Tab-separated table of C-alpha atoms in Angstrom:
chain	number	residue	atom	x	y	z
A	280	MET	CA	46.457	-100.934	-49.434
A	281	CYS	CA	44.811	-100.359	-52.995
A	282	ARG	CA	41.671	-99.627	-51.591
A	283	LEU	CA	43.090	-97.618	-48.733
A	284	ILE	CA	44.389	-95.015	-51.185
A	285	PHE	CA	40.964	-95.532	-53.229
A	286	ARG	CA	39.221	-94.311	-50.104
A	287	ILE	CA	40.913	-91.883	-49.321
A	288	ILE	CA	39.930	-89.643	-53.112
A	289	LEU	CA	36.954	-90.723	-52.927
A	290	LEU	CA	36.897	-88.600	-49.283
A	291	LEU	CA	38.381	-85.767	-50.768
A	292	CYS	CA	36.260	-85.366	-53.714
A	293	LEU	CA	33.420	-85.597	-51.240
A	294	LEU	CA	35.069	-82.283	-49.316
A	295	VAL	CA	36.016	-80.332	-52.581
A	296	THR	CA	31.887	-80.822	-53.336
A	297	VAL	CA	30.411	-80.203	-49.867
A	298	ALA	CA	33.003	-77.165	-49.823
A	299	GLY	CA	31.959	-75.520	-53.760
A	300	ARG	CA	28.289	-75.726	-52.314
A	301	SER	CA	29.019	-74.359	-49.377
A	302	SER	CA	30.482	-71.435	-51.086
A	303	ARG	CA	27.639	-71.224	-53.440
A	304	ALA	CA	25.253	-70.938	-51.490
A	305	ALA	CA	26.798	-67.706	-48.989
A	306	GLY	CA	26.486	-66.854	-52.504
A	307	TYR	CA	28.290	-63.784	-54.720
A	308	LEU	CA	25.578	-62.549	-56.050
A	309	PRO	CA	25.862	-62.801	-60.336
A	310	SER	CA	27.136	-59.008	-61.543
A	311	GLY	CA	24.482	-56.744	-61.862
A	312	GLU	CA	22.491	-58.191	-59.389
A	313	GLU	CA	22.681	-55.275	-56.908
A	314	ASN	CA	21.301	-53.261	-60.236
A	315	LYS	CA	17.778	-55.002	-60.655
A	316	CYS	CA	15.704	-52.456	-58.166
A	317	LEU	CA	16.457	-48.325	-58.582
A	318	VAL	CA	15.044	-46.853	-55.699
A	319	THR	CA	14.154	-42.851	-55.945
A	320	PHE	CA	12.927	-40.286	-54.383
A	321	GLY	CA	10.491	-37.077	-54.529
A	322	GLU	CA	10.253	-33.994	-54.311
A	323	SER	CA	9.175	-32.835	-50.652
A	324	TYR	CA	9.849	-29.479	-48.172
A	325	HIS	CA	13.073	-29.402	-46.418
A	326	ASN	CA	11.777	-27.506	-43.307
A	327	TYR	CA	9.789	-28.505	-41.230
A	328	LEU	CA	7.784	-28.110	-37.515
A	329	PRO	CA	8.237	-30.716	-35.270
A	330	GLY	CA	5.834	-33.532	-34.757
A	331	SER	CA	4.108	-32.591	-38.855
A	332	LEU	CA	4.454	-35.098	-41.755
A	333	LEU	CA	6.893	-34.736	-44.641
A	334	ARG	CA	5.177	-36.209	-47.723
A	335	MET	CA	7.129	-38.076	-50.288
A	336	GLY	CA	6.199	-40.816	-53.736
A	337	VAL	CA	9.016	-42.724	-53.846
A	338	VAL	CA	9.354	-45.012	-56.825
A	339	PHE	CA	10.675	-48.868	-57.266
A	340	LYS	CA	11.757	-49.775	-60.345
A	341	ASN	CA	12.210	-53.130	-61.435
A	342	ASN	CA	15.067	-53.478	-63.780
A	343	SER	CA	14.841	-56.655	-64.673
A	344	SER	CA	13.147	-59.191	-67.375
A	345	GLY	CA	12.186	-61.294	-64.897
A	346	ASP	CA	9.149	-60.410	-61.674
A	347	LEU	CA	11.136	-59.137	-58.593
A	348	LYS	CA	10.418	-59.261	-54.735
A	349	VAL	CA	11.661	-56.648	-52.736
A	350	SER	CA	11.606	-55.563	-49.302
A	351	HIS	CA	12.986	-52.105	-48.773
A	352	GLU	CA	13.739	-50.388	-45.021
A	353	LEU	CA	13.123	-46.943	-44.914
A	354	ILE	CA	15.016	-45.163	-42.288
A	355	VAL	CA	15.190	-41.277	-40.478
A	356	LEU	CA	18.752	-40.742	-39.274
A	357	ASN	CA	19.641	-37.814	-37.528
A	358	SER	CA	23.081	-36.250	-37.818
A	359	THR	CA	24.445	-38.670	-35.426
A	360	GLY	CA	23.507	-41.395	-37.312
A	361	VAL	CA	20.993	-42.795	-35.147
A	362	LYS	CA	18.287	-43.833	-36.599
A	363	VAL	CA	14.972	-42.314	-34.825
A	364	TRP	CA	12.452	-43.898	-37.516
A	365	ASN	CA	11.915	-46.620	-39.862
A	366	THR	CA	9.240	-48.205	-41.677
A	367	VAL	CA	9.339	-50.970	-44.784
A	368	ILE	CA	7.858	-51.783	-47.640
A	369	ASN	CA	7.510	-55.741	-49.483
A	370	LEU	CA	6.541	-55.214	-52.980
A	371	GLU	CA	6.776	-57.475	-56.016
A	372	LEU	CA	7.574	-55.653	-59.315
A	373	LEU	CA	6.175	-56.929	-62.809
A	374	PRO	CA	9.837	-56.510	-64.809
A	375	ASN	CA	10.535	-53.567	-66.351
A	376	LYS	CA	8.108	-51.412	-64.320
A	377	SER	CA	7.901	-48.668	-61.731
A	378	VAL	CA	5.652	-48.865	-58.566
A	379	ALA	CA	5.263	-45.426	-57.150
A	380	VAL	CA	4.351	-45.583	-53.275
A	381	PRO	CA	3.261	-42.280	-51.437
A	382	LEU	CA	5.243	-42.233	-48.422
A	383	LEU	CA	4.356	-40.301	-45.009
A	384	VAL	CA	7.152	-39.242	-42.345
A	385	PRO	CA	6.255	-38.428	-38.783
A	386	VAL	CA	8.538	-35.118	-38.436
A	387	PRO	CA	10.888	-35.481	-35.029
A	388	LYS	CA	9.244	-33.462	-31.841
A	389	PHE	CA	12.412	-31.806	-31.528
A	390	PRO	CA	14.626	-29.807	-34.048
A	391	GLY	CA	17.623	-31.337	-35.766
A	392	THR	CA	18.713	-32.010	-39.027
A	393	PHE	CA	17.739	-35.201	-40.407
A	394	THR	CA	18.572	-37.266	-43.566
A	395	LEU	CA	15.652	-39.608	-45.446
A	396	THR	CA	17.387	-43.326	-46.854
A	397	LEU	CA	17.311	-46.760	-47.102
A	398	ALA	CA	18.687	-48.971	-44.807
A	399	GLU	CA	21.787	-51.392	-46.596
A	400	THR	CA	20.547	-53.793	-48.340
A	401	SER	CA	21.313	-56.516	-50.951
A	402	ASP	CA	18.898	-55.517	-53.432
A	403	VAL	CA	20.139	-52.107	-54.137
A	404	ASN	CA	23.704	-50.706	-55.264
A	405	LEU	CA	24.945	-48.413	-53.075
A	406	ALA	CA	26.343	-46.410	-54.603
A	407	SER	CA	23.081	-45.259	-55.966
A	408	VAL	CA	20.845	-45.180	-52.698
A	409	PRO	CA	18.586	-42.291	-52.480
A	410	SER	CA	19.066	-39.963	-49.772
A	411	PHE	CA	17.024	-36.698	-48.700
A	412	ILE	CA	18.109	-34.334	-46.708
A	413	PHE	CA	15.139	-32.341	-43.720
A	414	ASN	CA	15.505	-30.084	-40.779
A	415	THR	CA	13.064	-29.407	-38.392
A	416	ILE	CA	12.389	-26.424	-36.531
A	417	GLN	CA	10.997	-24.680	-33.663
A	418	PRO	CA	10.640	-20.675	-34.406
A	419	LYS	CA	11.346	-18.491	-31.295
A	420	LYS	CA	12.090	-15.352	-29.790
A	421	SER	CA	15.957	-14.152	-28.417
A	422	PRO	CA	15.404	-12.425	-25.671
A	423	ARG	CA	16.752	-9.260	-27.289
A	424	LEU	CA	13.773	-10.270	-29.517
A	425	SER	CA	10.703	-9.624	-26.665
A	426	LYS	CA	11.825	-5.789	-25.926
A	427	LEU	CA	10.958	-5.107	-29.210
A	428	MET	CA	8.312	-3.783	-31.344
A	429	VAL	CA	7.340	-3.373	-34.814
A	430	TYR	CA	5.740	-1.000	-36.992
A	431	SER	CA	4.334	-2.197	-40.306
A	432	PRO	CA	2.497	-0.082	-42.919
A	433	ASP	CA	-1.394	-0.690	-43.204
A	434	TRP	CA	-1.425	-2.536	-46.597
A	435	GLU	CA	0.976	-5.286	-44.576
A	436	ALA	CA	-1.493	-6.832	-43.941
A	437	ASP	CA	0.280	-9.987	-43.967
A	438	LEU	CA	3.424	-9.161	-42.125
A	439	ASN	CA	0.958	-7.015	-39.247
A	440	LYS	CA	-0.542	-10.810	-39.360
A	441	PHE	CA	2.847	-11.778	-39.103
A	442	LEU	CA	3.841	-9.643	-35.872
A	443	LYS	CA	0.392	-9.670	-34.287
A	444	SER	CA	1.264	-13.652	-34.038
A	445	TRP	CA	4.731	-12.831	-32.341
A	446	ASP	CA	2.983	-10.481	-30.109
A	447	ILE	CA	5.960	-7.641	-31.965
A	448	LYS	CA	4.006	-5.366	-33.445
A	449	ALA	CA	3.278	-1.326	-32.298
A	450	PRO	CA	0.135	0.264	-32.246
A	451	THR	CA	1.666	3.055	-33.924
A	452	ILE	CA	5.258	4.415	-35.437
A	453	ALA	CA	5.810	6.284	-31.910
A	454	TRP	CA	6.102	2.989	-30.388
A	455	GLY	CA	8.982	1.032	-32.160
A	456	GLN	CA	12.186	0.611	-33.036
A	457	VAL	CA	11.214	-1.233	-36.335
A	458	LEU	CA	9.738	0.062	-39.509
A	459	LEU	CA	8.721	-2.612	-41.533
A	460	CYS	CA	8.239	-3.139	-45.183
A	461	GLY	CA	6.818	-5.901	-48.387
A	462	LYS	CA	6.164	-5.692	-51.903
A	463	LYS	CA	3.753	-2.790	-51.221
A	464	SER	CA	5.581	-1.136	-49.303
A	465	TRP	CA	8.379	-1.206	-52.051
A	466	MET	CA	6.517	-0.687	-55.374
A	467	ARG	CA	5.142	2.181	-53.859
A	468	TYR	CA	8.110	3.716	-52.301
A	469	ALA	CA	9.279	3.217	-56.323
A	470	ASP	CA	6.730	4.943	-57.807
A	471	GLY	CA	7.220	7.966	-55.391
A	472	ASP	CA	4.576	7.567	-53.846
A	473	GLN	CA	5.144	10.614	-50.772
A	474	GLU	CA	2.915	8.383	-47.891
A	475	ILE	CA	5.767	5.593	-47.668
A	476	ILE	CA	8.122	7.691	-48.729
A	477	GLN	CA	7.739	10.167	-46.284
A	478	LEU	CA	7.021	7.255	-43.345
A	479	VAL	CA	10.464	5.526	-44.135
A	480	ASP	CA	11.502	9.648	-43.631
A	481	ARG	CA	10.412	9.352	-40.495
A	482	ALA	CA	11.432	6.607	-38.916
A	483	LEU	CA	14.566	7.420	-39.810
A	484	LYS	CA	14.673	10.460	-38.007
A	485	ARG	CA	13.839	8.748	-35.465
A	486	GLU	CA	16.008	6.630	-35.447
A	487	MET	CA	14.791	3.205	-36.101
A	488	SER	CA	15.849	0.897	-38.263
A	489	VAL	CA	13.663	-0.107	-41.835
A	490	ILE	CA	13.640	-2.973	-43.431
A	491	PHE	CA	12.373	-3.894	-47.276
A	492	LEU	CA	11.524	-7.360	-48.052
A	493	ASP	CA	11.370	-9.342	-50.768
A	494	PHE	CA	13.604	-6.532	-52.164
A	495	GLY	CA	13.442	-6.853	-56.010
A	496	SER	CA	11.724	-10.562	-56.223
A	497	ASN	CA	9.681	-8.737	-58.262
A	498	ASP	CA	10.243	-7.365	-62.423
A	499	ASP	CA	12.039	-4.776	-61.688
A	500	SER	CA	12.644	-3.296	-65.348
A	501	LYS	CA	9.962	-0.568	-64.753
A	502	ASN	CA	12.478	0.817	-61.438
A	503	THR	CA	15.549	2.109	-62.328
A	504	ASN	CA	17.582	4.125	-60.849
A	505	ILE	CA	15.387	4.569	-57.501
A	506	LEU	CA	16.523	7.582	-55.282
A	507	LEU	CA	16.561	5.409	-51.329
A	508	PRO	CA	17.080	7.145	-48.663
A	509	TYR	CA	20.771	9.415	-47.701
A	510	ASN	CA	21.163	10.357	-51.281
A	511	VAL	CA	21.911	6.924	-52.103
A	512	SER	CA	21.057	5.676	-56.043
A	513	LEU	CA	19.939	2.492	-56.526
A	514	SER	CA	19.973	0.103	-60.343
A	515	PHE	CA	19.106	-3.140	-60.801
A	516	ILE	CA	21.551	-5.564	-62.664
A	517	LYS	CA	20.121	-8.774	-63.946
A	518	ALA	CA	21.564	-11.835	-62.592
A	519	LYS	CA	22.439	-15.405	-64.725
A	520	GLU	CA	20.307	-16.905	-61.909
A	521	PRO	CA	18.365	-17.065	-59.601
A	522	GLU	CA	19.592	-19.018	-55.967
A	523	GLN	CA	17.847	-21.442	-54.325
A	524	SER	CA	21.072	-21.015	-50.872
A	525	PHE	CA	22.703	-18.095	-49.666
A	526	VAL	CA	25.397	-17.938	-46.834
A	527	LEU	CA	24.471	-15.827	-43.289
A	528	LYS	CA	27.375	-13.795	-42.090
A	529	SER	CA	28.351	-15.609	-38.365
A	530	ASP	CA	29.479	-12.386	-36.712
A	531	TYR	CA	26.350	-11.280	-36.620
A	532	LYS	CA	24.862	-13.167	-33.419
A	533	GLU	CA	21.455	-11.932	-33.448
A	534	LEU	CA	20.850	-13.092	-37.140
A	535	THR	CA	21.996	-16.854	-36.385
A	536	TYR	CA	20.615	-17.129	-33.150
A	537	ASP	CA	18.752	-20.703	-32.531
A	538	PHE	CA	20.223	-22.118	-36.188
A	539	THR	CA	22.642	-24.755	-36.320
A	540	THR	CA	24.218	-23.458	-39.616
A	541	ASN	CA	24.401	-20.111	-41.239
A	542	GLN	CA	24.006	-22.187	-44.773
A	543	MET	CA	20.407	-21.384	-45.748
A	544	LYS	CA	19.126	-23.431	-48.623
A	545	SER	CA	16.301	-25.059	-50.046
A	546	TRP	CA	12.921	-23.074	-48.589
A	547	ASN	CA	9.717	-24.276	-48.631
A	548	GLY	CA	7.590	-22.924	-52.186
A	549	PHE	CA	9.733	-20.528	-55.599
A	550	TYR	CA	11.111	-24.547	-56.107
A	551	GLY	CA	13.382	-23.923	-53.244
A	552	VAL	CA	14.450	-19.956	-54.453
A	553	THR	CA	15.770	-17.883	-51.939
A	554	VAL	CA	16.934	-15.193	-53.887
A	555	PRO	CA	15.822	-13.471	-56.952
A	556	ALA	CA	17.962	-13.355	-60.058
A	557	THR	CA	19.204	-9.593	-59.499
A	558	ASP	CA	21.755	-8.417	-58.474
A	559	LEU	CA	22.045	-4.000	-56.352
A	560	HIS	CA	24.090	-1.583	-57.844
A	561	PHE	CA	24.680	2.010	-54.767
A	562	GLU	CA	26.071	4.545	-55.196
A	563	GLY	CA	26.282	7.504	-53.583
A	564	LYS	CA	28.703	8.805	-50.458
A	565	GLY	CA	28.574	9.122	-46.846
A	566	VAL	CA	26.887	5.718	-47.003
A	567	LYS	CA	28.887	2.905	-45.097
A	568	ILE	CA	27.388	-0.920	-46.565
A	569	ASN	CA	27.134	-3.806	-45.018
A	570	ALA	CA	26.278	-7.645	-46.179
A	571	TYR	CA	24.720	-9.734	-44.208
A	572	ALA	CA	24.395	-12.330	-46.564
A	573	THR	CA	25.979	-13.806	-49.126
A	574	ALA	CA	25.125	-15.463	-52.232
A	575	GLY	CA	26.605	-17.745	-55.206
A	576	GLU	CA	30.222	-17.367	-55.764
A	577	ASN	CA	32.791	-16.060	-58.737
A	578	PRO	CA	30.791	-13.439	-58.078
A	579	TYR	CA	29.280	-13.366	-54.643
A	580	ARG	CA	26.295	-11.688	-54.213
A	581	PHE	CA	24.517	-9.669	-51.809
A	582	PRO	CA	21.325	-10.162	-50.761
A	583	LEU	CA	21.041	-8.193	-47.909
A	584	VAL	CA	22.996	-5.509	-46.830
A	585	GLU	CA	22.436	-2.624	-44.319
A	586	LEU	CA	22.830	0.684	-45.278
A	587	ILE	CA	24.302	3.306	-42.219
A	588	PRO	CA	24.743	6.865	-43.108
A	589	LEU	CA	28.350	9.041	-41.583
A	590	THR	CA	26.410	11.682	-40.861
A	591	GLY	CA	22.393	11.593	-39.847
A	592	LYS	CA	19.676	8.885	-38.155
A	593	GLY	CA	18.407	5.860	-38.774
A	594	LYS	CA	19.224	2.721	-40.541
A	595	LEU	CA	18.323	1.413	-43.840
A	596	TYR	CA	17.812	-2.357	-44.459
A	597	MET	CA	17.459	-4.268	-48.540
A	598	CYS	CA	16.583	-7.355	-47.565
A	599	GLN	CA	16.446	-9.515	-51.254
A	600	ILE	CA	15.296	-12.842	-49.233
A	601	ILE	CA	11.830	-14.998	-50.566
A	602	THR	CA	10.354	-14.930	-47.301
A	603	ASP	CA	6.411	-13.110	-48.988
A	604	GLY	CA	4.681	-16.602	-48.937
A	605	ARG	CA	6.208	-18.336	-46.423
A	606	LEU	CA	5.621	-16.568	-43.505
A	607	ASP	CA	2.105	-17.711	-42.484
A	608	GLU	CA	1.181	-21.933	-41.031
A	609	SER	CA	-2.465	-21.325	-41.728
A	610	VAL	CA	-1.344	-20.956	-45.315
A	611	LYS	CA	-2.009	-24.775	-47.109
A	612	PRO	CA	-0.607	-25.573	-50.516
A	613	PRO	CA	-2.352	-27.742	-53.029
A	614	ARG	CA	-0.012	-31.140	-53.232
A	615	ASN	CA	2.679	-31.485	-55.583
A	616	GLN	CA	2.944	-27.970	-56.172
A	617	PRO	CA	6.191	-26.878	-55.337
A	618	GLY	CA	6.649	-23.687	-57.350
A	619	LEU	CA	4.121	-21.874	-55.398
A	620	PRO	CA	4.735	-20.481	-51.792
A	621	ALA	CA	4.803	-22.069	-48.599
A	622	TYR	CA	5.119	-22.330	-45.246
A	623	ASP	CA	8.754	-22.317	-44.172
A	624	PRO	CA	9.319	-22.110	-40.096
A	625	MET	CA	13.386	-21.188	-41.258
A	626	ALA	CA	12.242	-18.378	-42.554
A	627	VAL	CA	10.567	-17.707	-39.526
A	628	GLN	CA	13.290	-18.198	-37.844
A	629	PHE	CA	15.175	-15.610	-39.860
A	630	LEU	CA	13.185	-12.826	-39.971
A	631	LEU	CA	11.990	-12.934	-36.518
A	632	ASN	CA	16.821	-12.224	-35.923
A	633	LEU	CA	16.860	-10.098	-38.843
A	634	ILE	CA	14.234	-7.928	-37.016
A	635	SER	CA	16.590	-7.984	-33.875
A	636	GLU	CA	19.511	-7.786	-35.658
A	637	THR	CA	18.407	-4.665	-36.801
A	638	VAL	CA	18.018	-2.862	-33.591
A	639	GLY	CA	21.057	-0.899	-31.773
A	640	ASP	CA	21.207	-1.018	-28.289
A	641	ASN	CA	20.415	2.704	-27.743
A	642	LEU	CA	16.898	2.021	-29.079
A	643	LEU	CA	16.746	-0.560	-26.326
A	644	LYS	CA	16.754	1.998	-23.223
């Protein structure tokens, strides 16, 4: 009987020992183990043409005092969370050292919003998993825009190149429904240049829409109390800071054409700034002012406004949103220079939509 009891006790001890070993093998990592490797993403552009390349530096840092072997899967998810691309990076990291890896990500060949991130792994603290959101956009003309022609002054070489590439360039102002003016035209207008003043006056008398782009994105300190058409006075007020995002009014259907969202943010180049640190103040009577977009908050800013005379012809649009340097696909900025201007297909789609939105049905006949 004593031998039997001894055998039972010995068997129970063995079972406890095996169970303990199995528990440790399945593993809860020791405290802090999940923080050994820190992964961070560098800067990159947020808007791409389908099928292009996203370039980004990825830094892997060993936060431990020992050598560390890591294997990380980087993935791209679509807006529904489905994986559309992946790659695996294997590294051996020295104690308390970092390794920067240049990453080339093929952008999906279809429009959408995507997220570059890490697949879940025991090496990374899930609270600090990096993610980078980017968009693919293929700009296109709306059916309405295909019926329009746009005139831009001869000195606006970049805008004329843009209009020609989209087959909406009017040979003379008499052919156009829209007069499109850029920064050069505004500087001339603010300085009292009679050629641009007369050109704008002629366009409005023909009931055309006149658009001033990149309005106030330069130093406007010397251009105060400028007299606009319709006897409206314009002055500039220094804003607290520039804006990296703005929201289009959703009730303007042509303005939001082919966008999946009416929130525009982090355009390529200029460190993502889309609206300069300048507010507009208008004074005058007999003019209705409509806001087409808002930016910031407390108070809101209005970087795109429409001026319509209660008695008079034409419509005037003042657009502060920075498009200059973002419209020409052939311009390739140096790498790792996010402050320089860069092509942005979302800015292209925005300008196409703006042109279309400004034209009334009376000019389509």
